[in-house]
Each structure stands twice: as C-alpha cells, then as structure tokens.
Amino acid sequence: MTTDRLTPPAADGAAPSAPIPDPGRHLTAPATRSALRIQQQLLFSAREFLRGEGFTELLPPVIGPVTDPGSRGSKQVDIDFYGHRYKLMTSAILYKQASLLAFDRIFCVAPNVRLEPLETAGTNRHLAEFHQLDVEVAGASRDDAVALAERLVVHMVDSAVRTMPKDFAELGRDTDAFAELLKGSFGRMRHAEAVAELRDAGHPQSPDAELDWTGEALLSARRDRPFFVTDYPKGSRGFYDLEDPARPGFLKNFDLLAAEGYGELCSGSQRTNDYAEIVTRMRETGENPQKYRWYLDLVREGVPGSAGFGIGVERLTRYVTGLDAVWQASAFPKVAGVVSP
C-alpha cells in the first residue's frame, strides 16, 4: 500500500507539523524547488565568503568511535564497524578541532544524524538527519567567532536576496523582513538575561539549562533581527566549551537565534584545549574519557585553542525562505517518528 502523506506524531500539547508528502510530490512542488535553489545560493555564497577569508574546506567523516555527546535529548546511532561499535556523527566538533593540526581556518558542510525525541515532531524545527555549515578558527576567541558568524550570515542572506528574487516571490517571502539583519550588528544578551525575560513573560525557563525550544521561539518572536545569547551555565553544554576564567561557572559560548519566531540557527563557543580540564569536564558530565582516547591523545600532543560554530543549513533555509517547517528545506526529510525514504 502506498502512502501519499506521512504525518509526524504530535508532541504532548503541540500541534503536529504539516503532513510530509511523498518524495515525488515534494520534489516536484514549485515551493520545494525554490527553497532548494535558495539553499544552494546560501551555500555557494558561504563558500565564497569563507574562501575569501582564507578558510580551507574539508570533508568530514560520517562515522567514528565517538561523537559529540552534547546533543540535548537526542539518541546517537550505533553501527557495526568491522566488529567495533562506532557512531554516526551528531556533530563534527571533535574532528573540527583535530583538523586545526593541518589548517588554521577550516570549514565543512557536515551531515549529522540525531534520533530526536518524538516531541520534536511538533516544533517544526527539528530533523533526525540534517546538515551543518561548520567553521573553526585556531587561536580565535568567542567574540571572534560571534563576529565571524554575524558577517557570514549577513553575506549569505544578502547574496540570496539579491540573486533569487523570483524564488522569493514564488514562496511569498517578503525580503523586507531582512532589513534589520542586513544592517549587521545583531543583538546580544547573556543567558541569564534571556532567562529573566522569559520568566517575566510567564515562561518557566530553568536558569541552569539551555533555553528550551518554547523559550527560544518566544524570544525569537519578539525581535526583528537575529541575536546572540551568550554565557550559558557550566553543565548545560559539552565538555569542549571553555569555562570563562573571569566568570567561573559560565561558558564562553553562544547561540544565534533568528527573528520572527524561527528560533536557533547556530551554536558555537571558544574551545578548551587543556587536557586535564577536558578530562575533568568529561567526568563531571558522566562521560568516560577512555572512549575519547584518540581525541585526548591529540589534545595531549597539542591541539590549538580555537573557537567556532555550526549553522544549521536547513534551519537557516527555513528562516530565509519563510517556510512553515524545517523539513520543507530538505530534499529527503527525516522527521522524528516518521519512517521515510
């Protein structure tokens, strides 16, 4: 029996996302074609910008003995690699740091697989398989990475708006929505300020955790340009984020949230490259350092300190194109709980 539409299960208290049409209907829809053409332009302009800044593009691995443990709520995927239990990558972070042994400035378009909780099916912002534009710079600070991410996003959106007017018209996306974005100077707030704003609005955001999905959307809906949230509390993120020596208990990291309620687009941080600190942080977060032996060996030998970030390609495409759900920005979407091609 052929199913024309696959509907993700709804999260408790959340409306289900729009039904996903079968691949033939999805790929031939004019809106899909326009969204994917704009996505192509976003990636083309990102490569143009980063190469102009002296970056080298690398091809990241898809499997490895370990992967990023900091993916909130999602499960990792195990595979049998010649009798060894390996992982599909949830993030390229460990390999980005290792790659700085070859080049000081690197980027990649990295595939990621995360078995997201079923409740993400109602957020319209999560995929089980997606891509990130990953960037890492040796010797950079968190503020360097924030400034680079801002300039990169402005360049990408400006390029798409200038070169793809017919596709924006096909999608009904008013590009005047980017008037503030294109001026640069994105807003900034610390995590504690975001928590206070959400609590004042009646949202019970924990001060000790990452901003939850509802909180991100609430903050995002109040703004007309992207903005950075910085200084997340220690324990809310992975072992590789540098603890601020001037503010113990807080990390030198950030998220970039879009305007108009679209939520998080990007996460990044300044990384720690101190062997003892990393092992301590691993143990504090319940990770077994022995699993990360290859990574820790490189750190002990001298991986450069760095800063970087990853931009969700499908999420950025959804925001720029004004789509209802992030799966619409993927040619072959994988949504939590939906068995699909």
Short mmCIF file of C-alpha atoms in Angstrom, two decimals:
data_model
loop_
_atom_site.label_atom_id
_atom_site.label_comp_id
_atom_site.label_asym_id
_atom_site.label_seq_id
_atom_site.Cartn_x
_atom_site.Cartn_y
_atom_site.Cartn_z
CA MET A 1 0.00 0.00 0.00
CA THR A 2 1.42 3.41 -0.98
CA THR A 3 1.14 6.27 1.48
CA ASP A 4 0.78 9.68 -0.13
CA ARG A 5 1.36 11.59 3.07
CA LEU A 6 3.22 10.86 6.28
CA THR A 7 2.19 12.83 9.36
CA PRO A 8 4.62 13.09 12.29
CA PRO A 9 3.22 12.27 15.72
CA ALA A 10 2.33 15.36 17.73
CA ALA A 11 4.23 16.24 20.86
CA ASP A 12 2.18 16.50 24.05
CA GLY A 13 0.42 19.84 23.92
CA ALA A 14 1.83 20.69 20.49
CA ALA A 15 0.15 20.73 17.12
CA PRO A 16 1.56 18.23 14.63
CA SER A 17 3.71 19.65 11.88
CA ALA A 18 2.35 19.75 8.35
CA PRO A 19 1.96 16.37 6.62
CA ILE A 20 5.01 15.34 4.60
CA PRO A 21 4.07 14.49 1.00
CA ASP A 22 5.59 11.51 -0.78
CA PRO A 23 9.01 12.20 -2.38
CA GLY A 24 7.64 12.68 -5.89
CA ARG A 25 5.16 15.34 -4.86
CA HIS A 26 7.63 17.04 -2.56
CA LEU A 27 10.46 17.24 -5.10
CA THR A 28 8.27 18.49 -7.94
CA ALA A 29 6.47 21.15 -5.88
CA PRO A 30 7.40 24.67 -7.04
CA ALA A 31 7.91 25.75 -3.41
CA THR A 32 10.41 22.94 -2.80
CA ARG A 33 12.36 23.82 -5.92
CA SER A 34 12.52 27.49 -4.93
CA ALA A 35 13.57 26.67 -1.37
CA LEU A 36 16.34 24.34 -2.55
CA ARG A 37 17.59 26.86 -5.11
CA ILE A 38 17.84 29.47 -2.37
CA GLN A 39 19.60 26.92 -0.15
CA GLN A 40 22.10 26.32 -2.94
CA GLN A 41 22.77 30.06 -3.18
CA LEU A 42 23.23 30.32 0.59
CA LEU A 43 25.87 27.58 0.50
CA PHE A 44 27.54 28.99 -2.63
CA SER A 45 27.87 32.42 -1.01
CA ALA A 46 29.12 30.87 2.26
CA ARG A 47 31.91 29.09 0.41
CA GLU A 48 32.70 32.29 -1.48
CA PHE A 49 32.92 34.28 1.74
CA LEU A 50 34.93 31.75 3.73
CA ARG A 51 37.43 31.05 0.97
CA GLY A 52 37.91 34.81 0.68
CA GLU A 53 38.72 34.83 4.40
CA GLY A 54 41.44 32.21 3.96
CA PHE A 55 39.48 29.11 5.04
CA THR A 56 40.09 25.60 3.72
CA GLU A 57 37.09 23.34 3.11
CA LEU A 58 37.44 19.78 4.42
CA LEU A 59 35.25 16.71 4.01
CA PRO A 60 34.28 15.48 7.50
CA PRO A 61 33.78 11.82 8.48
CA VAL A 62 30.29 10.38 8.83
CA ILE A 63 31.29 7.61 11.30
CA GLY A 64 33.69 7.46 14.23
CA PRO A 65 34.34 5.73 17.54
CA VAL A 66 32.65 8.60 19.41
CA THR A 67 30.63 11.67 18.55
CA ASP A 68 29.50 14.89 20.20
CA PRO A 69 27.76 13.99 23.49
CA GLY A 70 26.13 17.41 23.83
CA SER A 71 23.03 16.89 21.66
CA ARG A 72 20.18 17.55 24.06
CA GLY A 73 17.58 14.85 24.29
CA SER A 74 18.57 13.01 21.12
CA LYS A 75 19.97 9.49 20.80
CA GLN A 76 23.13 8.51 18.98
CA VAL A 77 23.08 5.87 16.25
CA ASP A 78 25.40 2.88 16.61
CA ILE A 79 26.80 0.88 13.70
CA ASP A 80 28.99 -2.22 13.47
CA PHE A 81 32.34 -1.12 12.04
CA TYR A 82 34.23 -4.38 11.47
CA GLY A 83 33.35 -5.68 14.91
CA HIS A 84 33.69 -2.34 16.68
CA ARG A 85 30.79 -0.19 17.84
CA TYR A 86 31.02 3.12 16.02
CA LYS A 87 28.73 6.14 15.89
CA LEU A 88 27.10 8.16 13.15
CA MET A 89 28.14 11.76 13.66
CA THR A 90 25.79 14.03 15.60
CA SER A 91 28.27 16.88 15.14
CA ALA A 92 31.69 17.44 13.58
CA ILE A 93 33.04 19.26 16.65
CA LEU A 94 35.79 16.79 17.64
CA TYR A 95 37.01 16.47 14.07
CA LYS A 96 36.94 20.23 13.56
CA GLN A 97 39.33 20.69 16.45
CA ALA A 98 41.58 17.89 15.20
CA SER A 99 41.61 19.40 11.68
CA LEU A 100 43.33 22.51 13.01
CA LEU A 101 46.52 20.45 13.14
CA ALA A 102 46.51 20.74 9.33
CA PHE A 103 45.00 24.20 8.72
CA ASP A 104 44.37 27.22 10.94
CA ARG A 105 40.96 28.06 9.44
CA ILE A 106 38.64 25.30 8.28
CA PHE A 107 35.01 24.80 7.32
CA CYS A 108 32.85 21.95 6.13
CA VAL A 109 29.24 21.15 5.26
CA ALA A 110 28.76 18.25 7.62
CA PRO A 111 25.96 15.66 7.72
CA ASN A 112 24.50 14.99 11.17
CA VAL A 113 22.21 12.20 12.41
CA ARG A 114 20.34 12.59 15.70
CA LEU A 115 17.39 10.47 16.74
CA GLU A 116 15.40 13.36 18.15
CA PRO A 117 12.70 12.78 20.80
CA LEU A 118 9.19 12.30 19.40
CA GLU A 119 8.08 15.59 20.97
CA THR A 120 10.27 17.45 18.47
CA ALA A 121 7.85 16.46 15.71
CA GLY A 122 5.60 19.32 16.80
CA THR A 123 8.28 22.03 16.90
CA ASN A 124 8.71 22.33 13.09
CA ARG A 125 12.42 23.00 13.81
CA HIS A 126 13.95 19.52 14.16
CA LEU A 127 15.16 16.86 11.76
CA ALA A 128 16.69 13.48 12.52
CA GLU A 129 19.11 13.97 9.59
CA PHE A 130 20.39 17.42 8.71
CA HIS A 131 23.47 19.38 7.67
CA GLN A 132 25.57 21.99 9.38
CA LEU A 133 27.89 24.59 7.95
CA ASP A 134 30.73 24.09 10.44
CA VAL A 135 33.52 26.64 10.95
CA GLU A 136 36.58 26.56 13.23
CA VAL A 137 39.45 29.03 13.69
CA ALA A 138 42.70 28.34 15.56
CA GLY A 139 43.62 30.97 18.14
CA ALA A 140 40.22 32.66 17.97
CA SER A 141 38.13 33.87 20.90
CA ARG A 142 34.39 33.52 21.44
CA ASP A 143 33.93 37.14 20.39
CA ASP A 144 35.92 36.49 17.20
CA ALA A 145 33.57 33.60 16.37
CA VAL A 146 30.48 35.72 17.09
CA ALA A 147 31.72 38.47 14.79
CA LEU A 148 32.56 35.97 12.04
CA ALA A 149 29.17 34.25 12.28
CA GLU A 150 27.42 37.62 12.02
CA ARG A 151 29.35 38.68 8.92
CA LEU A 152 28.86 35.27 7.33
CA VAL A 153 25.09 35.22 7.85
CA VAL A 154 24.72 38.78 6.54
CA HIS A 155 26.72 37.86 3.42
CA MET A 156 24.70 34.69 2.80
CA VAL A 157 21.30 36.35 3.18
CA ASP A 158 22.31 39.42 1.17
CA SER A 159 23.52 37.20 -1.68
CA ALA A 160 20.29 35.20 -1.74
CA VAL A 161 18.07 38.29 -1.63
CA ARG A 162 19.99 39.98 -4.46
CA THR A 163 20.20 36.99 -6.80
CA MET A 164 17.00 34.99 -6.22
CA PRO A 165 14.03 37.43 -6.45
CA LYS A 166 11.86 35.06 -8.49
CA ASP A 167 12.23 32.25 -5.97
CA PHE A 168 11.39 34.52 -3.06
CA ALA A 169 8.31 35.66 -4.98
CA GLU A 170 7.32 32.02 -5.63
CA LEU A 171 7.46 31.39 -1.89
CA GLY A 172 5.68 34.63 -0.98
CA ARG A 173 8.59 35.64 1.26
CA ASP A 174 8.83 39.43 1.69
CA THR A 175 12.56 40.18 1.71
CA ASP A 176 11.88 43.41 3.59
CA ALA A 177 11.87 41.10 6.62
CA PHE A 178 15.68 41.15 6.39
CA ALA A 179 16.07 44.94 6.50
CA GLU A 180 17.46 44.91 10.04
CA LEU A 181 19.50 41.74 9.51
CA LEU A 182 21.32 43.22 6.54
CA LYS A 183 22.47 46.15 8.67
CA GLY A 184 24.51 43.72 10.78
CA SER A 185 25.07 44.47 14.47
CA PHE A 186 22.90 41.61 15.69
CA GLY A 187 21.56 41.94 19.21
CA ARG A 188 23.25 40.23 22.18
CA MET A 189 22.12 39.07 25.60
CA ARG A 190 23.54 36.79 28.24
CA HIS A 191 21.77 33.55 29.09
CA ALA A 192 20.79 34.99 32.49
CA GLU A 193 19.13 37.96 30.77
CA ALA A 194 17.24 35.62 28.45
CA VAL A 195 16.04 33.58 31.43
CA ALA A 196 14.86 36.75 33.20
CA GLU A 197 12.96 37.93 30.12
CA LEU A 198 11.27 34.57 29.70
CA ARG A 199 10.28 34.37 33.35
CA ASP A 200 8.87 37.90 33.21
CA ALA A 201 6.79 36.68 30.25
CA GLY A 202 5.48 33.76 32.33
CA HIS A 203 7.67 31.05 30.81
CA PRO A 204 9.33 28.77 33.43
CA GLN A 205 12.82 28.65 31.95
CA SER A 206 15.47 26.96 34.12
CA PRO A 207 18.49 29.18 34.87
CA ASP A 208 20.77 26.13 34.87
CA ALA A 209 19.85 24.66 31.47
CA GLU A 210 19.91 25.54 27.81
CA LEU A 211 16.99 27.63 26.63
CA ASP A 212 14.17 25.21 25.88
CA TRP A 213 12.54 25.12 22.46
CA THR A 214 9.50 27.11 23.53
CA GLY A 215 11.67 29.71 25.20
CA GLU A 216 13.81 30.13 22.09
CA ALA A 217 10.71 30.66 19.96
CA LEU A 218 9.25 33.19 22.42
CA LEU A 219 12.43 35.29 22.48
CA SER A 220 12.80 34.98 18.73
CA ALA A 221 9.24 36.17 18.06
CA ARG A 222 9.91 39.41 19.94
CA ARG A 223 12.72 40.54 17.65
CA ASP A 224 13.13 41.86 14.13
CA ARG A 225 16.73 40.72 13.55
CA PRO A 226 18.86 37.77 14.65
CA PHE A 227 20.51 37.97 18.08
CA PHE A 228 23.12 36.12 20.10
CA VAL A 229 22.59 34.51 23.50
CA THR A 230 25.92 34.06 25.30
CA ASP A 231 27.40 32.76 28.57
CA TYR A 232 25.45 29.57 29.16
CA PRO A 233 25.94 27.99 32.60
CA LYS A 234 28.55 25.30 33.04
CA GLY A 235 26.93 21.88 32.80
CA SER A 236 24.45 22.90 30.13
CA ARG A 237 26.83 22.22 27.23
CA GLY A 238 29.58 19.83 26.15
CA PHE A 239 32.99 19.34 27.74
CA TYR A 240 34.73 21.24 24.93
CA ASP A 241 33.25 24.69 25.71
CA LEU A 242 35.74 26.88 27.58
CA GLU A 243 34.79 27.97 31.09
CA ASP A 244 35.19 31.73 31.42
CA PRO A 245 38.18 32.33 33.74
CA ALA A 246 36.71 35.73 34.65
CA ARG A 247 33.27 34.24 35.44
CA PRO A 248 33.65 30.73 36.87
CA GLY A 249 30.55 28.64 36.31
CA PHE A 250 29.82 30.19 32.92
CA LEU A 251 30.96 29.16 29.46
CA LYS A 252 32.39 31.28 26.66
CA ASN A 253 29.80 30.11 24.16
CA PHE A 254 26.78 31.35 22.22
CA ASP A 255 23.68 30.58 20.22
CA LEU A 256 22.39 32.64 17.31
CA LEU A 257 18.61 32.91 17.20
CA ALA A 258 16.66 34.14 14.20
CA ALA A 259 13.93 36.77 14.30
CA GLU A 260 10.21 36.19 13.70
CA GLY A 261 9.92 33.16 15.99
CA TYR A 262 12.16 30.86 13.90
CA GLY A 263 14.42 30.07 16.86
CA GLU A 264 18.01 28.82 16.96
CA LEU A 265 20.13 28.88 13.81
CA CYS A 266 23.62 28.37 15.14
CA SER A 267 25.64 27.29 18.18
CA GLY A 268 29.29 27.92 18.91
CA SER A 269 31.94 28.55 21.52
CA GLN A 270 35.53 29.15 22.38
CA ARG A 271 37.01 25.68 22.97
CA THR A 272 39.19 24.45 25.77
CA ASN A 273 42.31 22.60 24.69
CA ASP A 274 43.63 21.84 28.18
CA TYR A 275 43.92 18.08 28.63
CA ALA A 276 43.30 17.99 32.39
CA GLU A 277 40.34 20.35 32.13
CA ILE A 278 38.72 18.32 29.36
CA VAL A 279 39.09 15.05 31.28
CA THR A 280 37.64 16.68 34.40
CA ARG A 281 34.71 18.08 32.44
CA MET A 282 34.11 14.69 30.81
CA ARG A 283 33.88 13.06 34.21
CA GLU A 284 31.63 15.82 35.55
CA THR A 285 29.18 15.20 32.70
CA GLY A 286 29.25 11.42 33.06
CA GLU A 287 31.41 10.74 30.02
CA ASN A 288 34.08 8.03 30.02
CA PRO A 289 37.40 9.58 28.93
CA GLN A 290 38.61 6.19 27.69
CA LYS A 291 36.03 6.32 24.88
CA TYR A 292 37.66 9.52 23.60
CA ARG A 293 41.20 8.16 23.59
CA TRP A 294 42.06 9.24 20.02
CA TYR A 295 40.80 12.77 20.70
CA LEU A 296 42.50 13.08 24.08
CA ASP A 297 45.79 11.81 22.63
CA LEU A 298 45.68 14.66 20.11
CA VAL A 299 44.82 17.20 22.81
CA ARG A 300 47.72 16.00 24.96
CA GLU A 301 50.06 16.33 21.97
CA GLY A 302 48.90 19.89 21.33
CA VAL A 303 45.62 20.71 19.54
CA PRO A 304 45.40 24.50 19.13
CA GLY A 305 42.98 26.53 21.16
CA SER A 306 40.15 27.68 18.90
CA ALA A 307 36.64 28.96 18.51
CA GLY A 308 33.95 28.03 16.03
CA PHE A 309 30.33 27.36 15.31
CA GLY A 310 27.85 25.33 13.29
CA ILE A 311 24.95 26.83 11.34
CA GLY A 312 22.01 24.55 10.65
CA VAL A 313 21.65 24.62 6.86
CA GLU A 314 18.02 23.53 6.79
CA ARG A 315 17.11 25.83 9.68
CA LEU A 316 18.74 28.83 8.03
CA THR A 317 17.00 27.95 4.76
CA ARG A 318 13.65 27.72 6.53
CA TYR A 319 14.12 31.15 8.11
CA VAL A 320 15.32 32.84 4.92
CA THR A 321 12.55 31.33 2.79
CA GLY A 322 9.78 31.75 5.38
CA LEU A 323 8.79 28.08 5.31
CA ASP A 324 6.38 26.62 7.86
CA ALA A 325 8.58 23.67 8.83
CA VAL A 326 12.25 22.77 8.58
CA TRP A 327 11.52 19.51 6.72
CA GLN A 328 10.40 21.64 3.76
CA ALA A 329 14.02 22.78 3.41
CA SER A 330 15.26 19.22 2.82
CA ALA A 331 15.00 17.24 -0.41
CA PHE A 332 14.57 13.97 1.51
CA PRO A 333 13.42 14.92 5.02
CA LYS A 334 13.77 12.68 8.05
CA VAL A 335 11.47 13.72 10.91
CA ALA A 336 11.30 12.16 14.36
CA GLY A 337 8.96 9.17 14.40
CA VAL A 338 8.30 9.12 10.66
CA VAL A 339 9.61 6.20 8.60
CA SER A 340 10.50 7.78 5.26
CA PRO A 341 12.77 7.28 2.21
#
